[in-house]
Amino acid sequence: MARLIVRKLRYRGRRFSYESPTLLDGINILEGPNGTGKTTFSELLYFGLGGRVESFQRNAREKHAEITSDTENYVELEIEAGGNPFKLRRFIDTNDVGIEDASGRVEVLPVIRSQTSPRTFSDWLLERLQIEPVTVFAVSDYSGKISFNDLARLIYHDQSPDPSGIYRAADNTSFVSDSKAFRKAVFEILAGKSFQELYASIARLKDLEKKRVGSANTLETFKRFIDDVRPNQEDLNLIFLERRIGEVMQQLERASEYRKTLTKMPQRNAPIDTRTRKSELLSLEMESTKLSRQASDLLSELGRLERLKSELILEVTQIRKMIFAHDKLNLFSTNTCPYCLREVDRELNRCVCGSAIDESKYEKFFYDSGEYLTILKSKQRNVDTIDDAIGSCQEEMGEVERRHTALAERAEAIKTEIASLVENSDALVDISKFDEIDQHILTLRGDLASLEQQKELETRRQELEQTHQANEVLYEAALAQYNELQAKADREMAAQRQKFSAKYDELMRLHVQGCRTAGIDSDYVPILNAGEYREASAKVPKRLFYYLTLLYLSLDDPGVGFPRFLLIDTPETAGIDLANFIGCLEEVRKVVDSTNPPECQVILTTGIDKYPPSCRDRVFATLSKTHRLLRPRQEQLNLSGSTRD
Amino acid sequence: MNTHELVNIRKRIMFVKADDVYFIAYNLLISLYELKATSTSRPFRDYRKLSFLIDFVADPRLTAILQDSKRFGIPPNSEDRHELSVAYSRGASRMPHSMRVICALESRGILSIERGNQSEGFDLWLHVEKLPGGFLADELYEVERSNISTLRAMWPQLRIVRLDTMLQNFFGVNGVEAWHA
């Protein structure tokens, strides 16, 4: 894997400043007595790499006096990551790191991940170091992304307040980041080769499992919903549903066609025929009414004529009776005296009174038989005339009646025809058939709507089934891959553990007198003498060699994740004598120098001369009470040259 | 056209059957005969009734109107009422002619006239023997005999009732106002 190399460390503030000389591959030692700034150096370096240093925070309980009192102060590191040089700058009390690459392009990334800034400085650095920032599941579903600062718990060997712990305390202690799973993951990523892949596959597996469970739940909920909504519905898949929909649509089409024929058959001609006939009937009836009136008039006329005739006949009869009475009684004549009513002998051309008259102009009240007969004949002629009139009237009446009868017959025929048409149309257009077919169509449409809805639900269900099936497949594949990787990782880790234990055992036994066996258990926790050895003197080598063995593994096999960089801050603590301590550091040197030129970098801060003599030339700065790491700006301007540069 | 033809035409035009003396005469004689007013003890009371009676005796249709009205109690229709009204007018206007005919018959001894006790008009009776034989029984007058018989059957007191009563029976009850006093 890629290496991390720190070439230079600078500190700049308004009051204090520091600039390291160029740091080399191999061991770089900063020596100095306590309280001169060795730890400050390590902390500045770690801070520059995105780490959290509590004492640099201005509100910290035990704050770093110079740094927290300084202003506009920042750390600048010149590093090489993955073979490329970068300049990193981070202001004190801020959480952003500015990255400047060789071409001068600057990118600023946050140290802390947030929703608004999902990419962090750690992501960038791990990318450079070819380490995947995998997600590690700590407890149940709680997970976290591995960061460089997590890995730095086995890269940065600080002055642990509890040296019995191997891992440096986490920057942000939480049940995730401090979980055993997390610690194991850190070790496995640094010591193993396929672990990044494994952890990536675990994350993917977890993700897929979540999706699988989610899709299973969704599917189950959906099925229950369908059961609730349509409890008695036939269980049909999409193919059967589409077939059923097709059938219903065909039925619907046939029903609609049938209805169309019902509508067309009777209604195209019938009303027109009826109208024509009705119109004819109307004109016939109007004609008939006219004829009836004419007949009525004729009848009245005939009545009058008949009455006149009978009156005339009566009169004729009566005139006969009058003639008979005249002949028998001879009551009055032109010779009857109008006063005494007796017969007188009257001279011709003389009146009864004796006056001369014209006999033909003689006005008299009485008629003789001849005159009565004349009147009778005249009356009889009148009767004949009336008979003629009656005859022609009757003839006319007959004609009218004949026409009327013809009209009535025609009207009757039309009525019969209309009745027949209406009856026939009724036979053709059976309303009940319309009702039936409409009901049928309605039912079919209802069925169709229901089936369409069912199809929609079924489509959704099938989609859910397919999604779930796909999730299952992906999950299974991921599980298989995980199992494979796990097996591979297990095998590899077993080998790495063995290798680690062998080197660790060698180092421990060389420098801890009571140590007979040393190794790591399945949780990568050091076990000395099968867990029975707990001497305080063993604490320093136990931890130091743990880090060193990891470096050793990376040098032995560059395929492992460890970035071949160690930062060791003043490891001497109570409980270890100087000779043994120097011996331990000698082991460090040996490991570092196992390759020539060295392919790793170790930065070590330690007390004055508290390092092997072979490392004297690796000291890049010596601090003292008067020559502290951070120097006031003015002083620094005056003093120079006490460093290796 | 000669003078004779002109006179004939004029006389023909002036002929009014209802007022003709022989028309009045034969109806009157048959009526009296059929009502049995043939003696001084059975006179026909009030000659004026005869003037109204003549049309009913001569015309069976008028008799039928009275007969129907009396039999069914239904007043005659407007046409029949009109006929009755005309009959009434003719009866009234015929009155002087009727009187003349009666006088002529009396002068020939065919009937007798007597001032009645109970009525304003004259009473009269027939001297059947003064009439030519077979005259009253001639079948020519069958209709008239039948009509007067019908009327007598309806009003048996027809011979002796007062003029007002007869007018009321013939016209008044049938909706024709009889204003004759």
CSV table of C-alpha atoms in Angstrom, one decimal, chain A residues 26 29 64 74 83 125 232 303 320 369 413 436 490 547 554:
chain,number,residue,atom,x,y,z
A,26,GLY,CA,13.9,6.2,8.3
A,29,ILE,CA,14.5,11.8,16.4
A,64,HIS,CA,-1.5,24.4,25.7
A,74,TYR,CA,-1.6,27.3,12.1
A,83,GLY,CA,4.2,9.2,-3.8
A,125,LEU,CA,-5.9,11.2,2.8
A,232,ASN,CA,-62.4,-12.4,-1.8
A,303,GLY,CA,-134.0,17.6,-44.8
A,320,ARG,CA,-157.4,18.5,-53.4
A,369,SER,CA,-162.3,24.6,-59.3
A,413,ALA,CA,-105.7,1.1,-43.9
A,436,GLU,CA,-80.5,-6.5,-20.4
A,490,ASP,CA,-9.6,-15.3,7.9
A,547,TYR,CA,3.2,-0.7,16.8
A,554,SER,CA,4.1,-3.6,6.2
